[in-house]
Coordinates of C-alpha atoms in Angstrom, one line a residue:
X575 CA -0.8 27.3 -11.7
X576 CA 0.7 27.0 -8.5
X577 CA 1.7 29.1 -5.7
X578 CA 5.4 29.2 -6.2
X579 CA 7.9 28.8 -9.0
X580 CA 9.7 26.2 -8.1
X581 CA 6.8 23.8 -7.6
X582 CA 5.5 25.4 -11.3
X583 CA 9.1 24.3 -13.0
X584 CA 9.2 21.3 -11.3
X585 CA 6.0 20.3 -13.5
X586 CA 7.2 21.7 -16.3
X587 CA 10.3 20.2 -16.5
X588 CA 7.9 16.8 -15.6
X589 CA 5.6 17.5 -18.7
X590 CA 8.3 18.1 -21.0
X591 CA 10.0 14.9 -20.1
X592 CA 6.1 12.9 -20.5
X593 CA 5.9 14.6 -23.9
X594 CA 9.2 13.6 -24.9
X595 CA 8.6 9.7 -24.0
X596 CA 4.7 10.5 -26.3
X597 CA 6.5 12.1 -29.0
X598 CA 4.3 14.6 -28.6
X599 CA 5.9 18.5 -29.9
X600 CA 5.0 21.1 -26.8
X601 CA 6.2 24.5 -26.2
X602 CA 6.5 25.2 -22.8
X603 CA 7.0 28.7 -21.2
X604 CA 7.0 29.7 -17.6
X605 CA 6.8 33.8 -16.5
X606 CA 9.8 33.3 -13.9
X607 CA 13.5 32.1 -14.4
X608 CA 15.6 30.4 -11.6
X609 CA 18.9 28.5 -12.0
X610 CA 17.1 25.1 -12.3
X611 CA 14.9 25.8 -15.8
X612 CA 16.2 24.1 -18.3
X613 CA 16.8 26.0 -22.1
X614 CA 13.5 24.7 -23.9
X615 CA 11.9 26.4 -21.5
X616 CA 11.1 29.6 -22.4
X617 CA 10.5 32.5 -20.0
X618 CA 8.4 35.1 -21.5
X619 CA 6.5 38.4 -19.3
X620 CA 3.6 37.6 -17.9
X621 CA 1.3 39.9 -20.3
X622 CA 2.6 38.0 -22.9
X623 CA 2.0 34.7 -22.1
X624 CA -0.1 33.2 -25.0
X625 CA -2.2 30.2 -25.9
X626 CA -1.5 30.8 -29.0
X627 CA 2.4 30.5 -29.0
X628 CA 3.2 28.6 -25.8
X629 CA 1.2 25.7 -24.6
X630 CA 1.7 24.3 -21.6
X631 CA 2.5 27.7 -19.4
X632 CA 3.1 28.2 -15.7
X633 CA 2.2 30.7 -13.8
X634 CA 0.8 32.3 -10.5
X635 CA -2.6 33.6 -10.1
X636 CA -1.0 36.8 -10.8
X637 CA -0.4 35.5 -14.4
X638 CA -4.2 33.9 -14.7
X639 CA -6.3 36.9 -13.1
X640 CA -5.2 39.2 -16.2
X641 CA -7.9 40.6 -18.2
X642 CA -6.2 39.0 -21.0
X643 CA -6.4 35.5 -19.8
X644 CA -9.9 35.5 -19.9
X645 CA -11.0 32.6 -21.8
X646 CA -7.6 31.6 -23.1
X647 CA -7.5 27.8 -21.9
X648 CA -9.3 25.0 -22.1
X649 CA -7.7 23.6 -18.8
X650 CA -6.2 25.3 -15.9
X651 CA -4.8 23.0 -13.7
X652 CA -3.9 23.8 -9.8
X653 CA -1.2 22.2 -8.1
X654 CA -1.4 21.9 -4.2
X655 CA -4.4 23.5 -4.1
X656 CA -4.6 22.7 -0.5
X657 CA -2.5 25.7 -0.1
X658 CA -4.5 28.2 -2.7
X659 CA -6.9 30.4 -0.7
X660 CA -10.6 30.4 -2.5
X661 CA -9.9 33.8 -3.2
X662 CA -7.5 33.2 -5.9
X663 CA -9.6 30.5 -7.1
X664 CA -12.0 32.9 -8.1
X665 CA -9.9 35.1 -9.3
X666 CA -8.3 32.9 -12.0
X667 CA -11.4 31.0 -12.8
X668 CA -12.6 33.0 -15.7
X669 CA -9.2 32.2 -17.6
X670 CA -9.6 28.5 -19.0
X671 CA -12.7 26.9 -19.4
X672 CA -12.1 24.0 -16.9
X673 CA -10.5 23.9 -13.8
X674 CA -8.9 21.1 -12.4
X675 CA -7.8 20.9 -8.6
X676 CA -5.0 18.6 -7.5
X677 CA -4.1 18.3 -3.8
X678 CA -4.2 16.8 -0.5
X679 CA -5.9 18.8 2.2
X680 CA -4.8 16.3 4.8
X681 CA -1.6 17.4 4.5
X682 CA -0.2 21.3 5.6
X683 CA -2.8 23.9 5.2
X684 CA -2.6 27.4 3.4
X685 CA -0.5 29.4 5.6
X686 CA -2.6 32.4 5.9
X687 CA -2.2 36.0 8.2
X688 CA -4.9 38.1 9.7
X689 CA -9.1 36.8 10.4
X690 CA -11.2 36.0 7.2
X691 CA -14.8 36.2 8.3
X692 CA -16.7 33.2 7.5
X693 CA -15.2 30.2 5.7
X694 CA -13.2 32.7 3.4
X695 CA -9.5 32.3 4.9
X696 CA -10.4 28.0 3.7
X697 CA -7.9 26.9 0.7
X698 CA -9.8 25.7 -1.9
X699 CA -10.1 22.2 -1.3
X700 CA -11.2 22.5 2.7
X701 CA -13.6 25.2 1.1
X702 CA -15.1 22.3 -1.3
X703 CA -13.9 18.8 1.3
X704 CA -15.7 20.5 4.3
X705 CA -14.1 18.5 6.5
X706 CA -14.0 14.9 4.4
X707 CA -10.6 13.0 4.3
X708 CA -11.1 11.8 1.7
X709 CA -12.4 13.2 -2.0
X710 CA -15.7 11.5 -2.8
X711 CA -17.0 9.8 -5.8
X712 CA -19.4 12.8 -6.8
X713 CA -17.1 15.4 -6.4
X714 CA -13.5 14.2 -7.6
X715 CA -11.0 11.5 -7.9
X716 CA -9.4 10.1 -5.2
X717 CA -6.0 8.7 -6.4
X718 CA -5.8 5.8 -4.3
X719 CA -2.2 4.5 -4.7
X720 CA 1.2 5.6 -3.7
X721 CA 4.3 4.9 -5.4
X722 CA 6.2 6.5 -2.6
X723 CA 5.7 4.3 0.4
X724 CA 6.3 1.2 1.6
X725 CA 3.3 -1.2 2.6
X726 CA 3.9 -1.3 6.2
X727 CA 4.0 2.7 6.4
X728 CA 0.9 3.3 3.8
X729 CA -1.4 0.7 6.1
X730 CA -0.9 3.6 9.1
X731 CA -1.0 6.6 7.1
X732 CA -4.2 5.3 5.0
X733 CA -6.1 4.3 8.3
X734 CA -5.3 7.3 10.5
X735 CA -6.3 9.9 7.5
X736 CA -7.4 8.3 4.3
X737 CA -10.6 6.5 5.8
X738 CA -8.1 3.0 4.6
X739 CA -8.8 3.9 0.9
X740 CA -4.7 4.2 0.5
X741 CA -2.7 1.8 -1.0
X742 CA 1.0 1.5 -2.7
X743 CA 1.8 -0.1 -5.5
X744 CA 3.2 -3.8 -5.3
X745 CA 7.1 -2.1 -6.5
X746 CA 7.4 -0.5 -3.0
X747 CA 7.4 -3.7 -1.4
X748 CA 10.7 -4.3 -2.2
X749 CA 11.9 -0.9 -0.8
X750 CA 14.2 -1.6 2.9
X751 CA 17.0 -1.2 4.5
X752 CA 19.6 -4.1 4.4
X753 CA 21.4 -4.1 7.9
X754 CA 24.5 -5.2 8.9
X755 CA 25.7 -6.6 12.0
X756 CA 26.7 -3.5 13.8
X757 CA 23.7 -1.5 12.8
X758 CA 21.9 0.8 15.5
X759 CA 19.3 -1.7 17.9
X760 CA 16.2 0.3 17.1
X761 CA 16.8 0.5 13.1
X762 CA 14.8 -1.6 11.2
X763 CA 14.3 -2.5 7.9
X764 CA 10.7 -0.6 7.0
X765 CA 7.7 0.2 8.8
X766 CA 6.9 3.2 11.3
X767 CA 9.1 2.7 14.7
X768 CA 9.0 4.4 18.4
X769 CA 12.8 5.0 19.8
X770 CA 11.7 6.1 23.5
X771 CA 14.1 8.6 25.0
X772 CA 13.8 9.4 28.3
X773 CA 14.0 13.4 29.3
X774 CA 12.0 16.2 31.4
X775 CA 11.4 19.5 31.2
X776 CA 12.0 20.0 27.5
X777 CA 9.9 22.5 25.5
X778 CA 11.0 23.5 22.3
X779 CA 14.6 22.1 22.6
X780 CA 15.7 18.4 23.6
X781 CA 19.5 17.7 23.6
X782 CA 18.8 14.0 24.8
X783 CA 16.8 13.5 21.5
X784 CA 19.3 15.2 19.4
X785 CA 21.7 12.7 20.8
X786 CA 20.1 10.1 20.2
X787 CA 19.3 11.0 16.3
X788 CA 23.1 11.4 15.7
X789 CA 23.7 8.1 16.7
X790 CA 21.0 6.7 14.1
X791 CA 22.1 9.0 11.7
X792 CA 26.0 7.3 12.1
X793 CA 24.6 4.4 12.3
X794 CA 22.3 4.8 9.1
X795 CA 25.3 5.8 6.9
X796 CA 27.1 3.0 7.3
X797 CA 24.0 0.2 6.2
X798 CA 22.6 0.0 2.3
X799 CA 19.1 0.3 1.3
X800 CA 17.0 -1.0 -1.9
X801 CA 14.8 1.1 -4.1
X802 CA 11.9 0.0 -5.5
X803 CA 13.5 -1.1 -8.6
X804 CA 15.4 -3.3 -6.5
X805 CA 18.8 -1.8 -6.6
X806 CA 21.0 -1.3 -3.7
X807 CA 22.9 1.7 -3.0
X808 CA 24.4 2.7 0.4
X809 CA 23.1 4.9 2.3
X810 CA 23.7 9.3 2.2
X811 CA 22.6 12.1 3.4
X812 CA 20.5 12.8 0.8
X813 CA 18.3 9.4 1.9
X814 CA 17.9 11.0 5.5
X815 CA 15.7 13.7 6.2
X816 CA 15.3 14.7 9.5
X817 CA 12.4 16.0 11.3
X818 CA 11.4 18.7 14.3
X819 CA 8.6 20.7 15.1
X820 CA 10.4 23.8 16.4
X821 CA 13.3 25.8 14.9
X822 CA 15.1 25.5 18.3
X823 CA 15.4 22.0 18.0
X824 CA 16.6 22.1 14.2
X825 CA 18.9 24.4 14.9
X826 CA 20.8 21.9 17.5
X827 CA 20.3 19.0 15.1
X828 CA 21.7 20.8 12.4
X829 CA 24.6 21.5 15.0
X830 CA 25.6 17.8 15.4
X831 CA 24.8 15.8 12.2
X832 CA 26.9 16.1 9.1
X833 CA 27.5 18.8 6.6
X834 CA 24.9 18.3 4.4
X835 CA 22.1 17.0 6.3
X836 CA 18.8 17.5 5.2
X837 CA 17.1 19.1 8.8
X838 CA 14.1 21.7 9.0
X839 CA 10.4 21.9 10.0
X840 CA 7.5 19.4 8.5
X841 CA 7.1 22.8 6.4
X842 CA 10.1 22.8 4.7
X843 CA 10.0 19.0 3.7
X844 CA 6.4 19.0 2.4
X845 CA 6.7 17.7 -1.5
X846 CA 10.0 15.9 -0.7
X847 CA 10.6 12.3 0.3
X848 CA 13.8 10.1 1.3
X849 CA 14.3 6.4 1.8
X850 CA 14.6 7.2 5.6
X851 CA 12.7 10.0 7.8
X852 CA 13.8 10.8 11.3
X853 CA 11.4 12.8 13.6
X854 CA 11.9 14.5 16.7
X855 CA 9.3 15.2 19.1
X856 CA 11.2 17.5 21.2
X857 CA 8.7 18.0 23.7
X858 CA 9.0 15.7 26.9
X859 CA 5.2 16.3 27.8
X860 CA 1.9 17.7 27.1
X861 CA 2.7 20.3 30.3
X862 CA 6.0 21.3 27.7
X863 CA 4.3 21.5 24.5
X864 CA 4.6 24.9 23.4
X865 CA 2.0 25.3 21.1
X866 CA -0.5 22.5 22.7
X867 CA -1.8 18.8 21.8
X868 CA -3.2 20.3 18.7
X869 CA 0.5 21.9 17.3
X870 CA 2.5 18.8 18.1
X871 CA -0.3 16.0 17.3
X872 CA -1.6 17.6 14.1
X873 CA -2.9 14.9 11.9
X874 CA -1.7 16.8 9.2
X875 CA 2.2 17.8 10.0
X876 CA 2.3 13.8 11.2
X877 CA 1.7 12.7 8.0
X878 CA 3.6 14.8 6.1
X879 CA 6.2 13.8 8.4
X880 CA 5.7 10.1 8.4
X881 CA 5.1 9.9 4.5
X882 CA 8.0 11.5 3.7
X883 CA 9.7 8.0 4.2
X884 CA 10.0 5.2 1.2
X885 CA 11.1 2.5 3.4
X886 CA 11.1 3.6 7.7
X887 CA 10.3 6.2 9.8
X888 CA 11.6 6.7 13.5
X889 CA 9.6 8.3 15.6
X890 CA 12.3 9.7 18.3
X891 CA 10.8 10.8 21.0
X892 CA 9.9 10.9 25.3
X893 CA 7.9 7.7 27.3
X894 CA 5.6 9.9 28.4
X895 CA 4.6 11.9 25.5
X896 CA 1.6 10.5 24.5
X897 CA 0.3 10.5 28.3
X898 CA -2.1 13.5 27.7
X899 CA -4.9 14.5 29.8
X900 CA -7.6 16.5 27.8
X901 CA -11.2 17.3 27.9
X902 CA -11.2 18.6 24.3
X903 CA -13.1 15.8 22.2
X904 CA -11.0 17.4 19.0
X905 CA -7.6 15.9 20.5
X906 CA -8.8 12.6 20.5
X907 CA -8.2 11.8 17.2
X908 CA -5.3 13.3 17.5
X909 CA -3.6 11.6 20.2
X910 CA -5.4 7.9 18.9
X911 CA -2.7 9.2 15.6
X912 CA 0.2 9.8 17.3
X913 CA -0.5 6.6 19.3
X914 CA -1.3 4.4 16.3
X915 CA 2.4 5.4 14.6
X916 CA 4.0 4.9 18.0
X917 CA 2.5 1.6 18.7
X918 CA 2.0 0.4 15.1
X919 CA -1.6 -0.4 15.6

């Protein structure tokens, strides 16, 4: 289950290519079509969806919370269930016998509408984290190692959120970029890096910053990087993703990098990854920010950010950014974030 059907043919198209490698004989079906399902997948109505003639199925909690359903699995499984409300939770729960949650609430929350008295507008997971980081032993499994990231990014991300219980896997050590001589002065191989730009007076809209990404972008496409597998490839727009936190400020991005350049919001990106992530701040101050300290310094939309990045993320953004006066004790942690991945320490 999962709350779109993209994500749910995503792992169905995963689980069919697992089986395959087992030998094992599945029958997948799925209760939406789109142009990326392959043929073995069947699509079949929801009110016919069947334990008895497809196994594994994907569906929404409208497929699950059918009379039908009830007792028809031995496992439901939930994919980002930081982003299912509680209230689909118990909606689906009398359809399998076990119920399996799989998510990170430390990355984007639900996106919800309206006031939910109580702790009824949580997801799922903040309902049952209540507030941990981290999953402990009593109540799940925390998956402590990343195939995605590179050492030097995972040592930020798993101290700022993950209470340092992250870790990748020895392979993404040999993920960089391999420069040449004319590459861009503030790109690097790996690691989380600061390229200061100085600016004033910028909101929800920095032309200096946008600048400034074009030339690393230019400059990007013309080095190579290595995968974990240790092959070399040059580097495309598909390797670069790039960053902002308001609309205004993708939109002029999107303006003056190339056709094909994969720009948006920390909410379009979540799930993805590249070898290379570029992220705008935008704002030149905490007297500009739009939305507040809490908007632009969210734990959260900084990691997703950050970790969408094999090999290195630049942080583009103003000097004086990070020079926030506050008498909230909440931005603290915050701030001490956006000043770890600034600083590197």
């Amino acid at each position: 289950m999962a709350n779109s059907h993209a994500a749910l043919n995503h792992l169905l198209k995963a689980s069919c290519e697992e089986a395959k490698q087992l030998a094992i004989e599945i029958l997948p079906c799925v209760a939406q079509k789109d142009e990326t399902l392959p043929d073995y997948i069947q699509v079949v109505e929801s009110k016919r969806i069947d334990s008895t003639c497809h196994n594994p199925v994907g569906g929404t909690a409208w497929v699950f919370c059918r009379a039908e359903q009830e007792n028809r699995w031995d496992y439901l499984f939930v994919d980002e269930a930081s982003q299912v409300s509680l209230a689909d939770i118990v909606a689906v729960r009398h359809s399998a016998h076990n119920l399996v949650l799989l998510g990170d609430q430390m990355q984007l929350p639900q996106p919800i509408q309206g006031v939910h008295p109580g702790q009824s507008g949580l997801s799922v997971l903040d309902y049952l984290m209540q507030g941990q980081s981290t999953v402990p032993a009593d109540l799940g499994i925390f998956l402590a190692k990343t195939y995605r990231l590179h050492p030097s990014i995972c040592a930020l991300i798993s101290e700022g959120v993950y209470e340092g219980r992250l870790t990748s896997v020895g392979e993404c050590s040999r993920q960089g970029l391999v420069l040449n001589a004319d590459a861009d002065r503030d790109l690097r191989p790996s690691g989380v890096h600061w390229v200061a730009v100085e600016h004033s007076g910028n909101s929800q809209k920095s032309p200096e910053e946008a600048n400034r990404v074009k030339e690393l972008y230019r400059s990007l496409l013309k080095q190579q990087w290595v995968n974990s597998r240790g092959e070399s490839a040059n580097v495309t727009t598909d390797d670069i993703l790039v960053v902002a936190p308001y609309n205004a400020q993708v939109r002029l991005l999107r303006d003056c990098l190339p056709e094909g350049a994969r720009v948006g919001t920390v909410d379009k990106f979540q799930g993805q990854e590249a070898a290379i992530a570029l992220l705008s701040m935008t704002s030149s101050d905490d007297e500009s920010m739009p939305r507040g300290p809490d908007f632009l310094f969210s734990r959260n939309r900084l990691n997703v950010a950050v970790s969408r990045a094999k090999c290195l993320c630049l942080i583009v953004a103003a000097p004086g950014l990070g020079d926030v006066e506050s008498d909230q004790v909440d931005d603290l942690p915050l701030l001490n974030f956006y000043s770890m991945l600034t600083t590197g320490r």
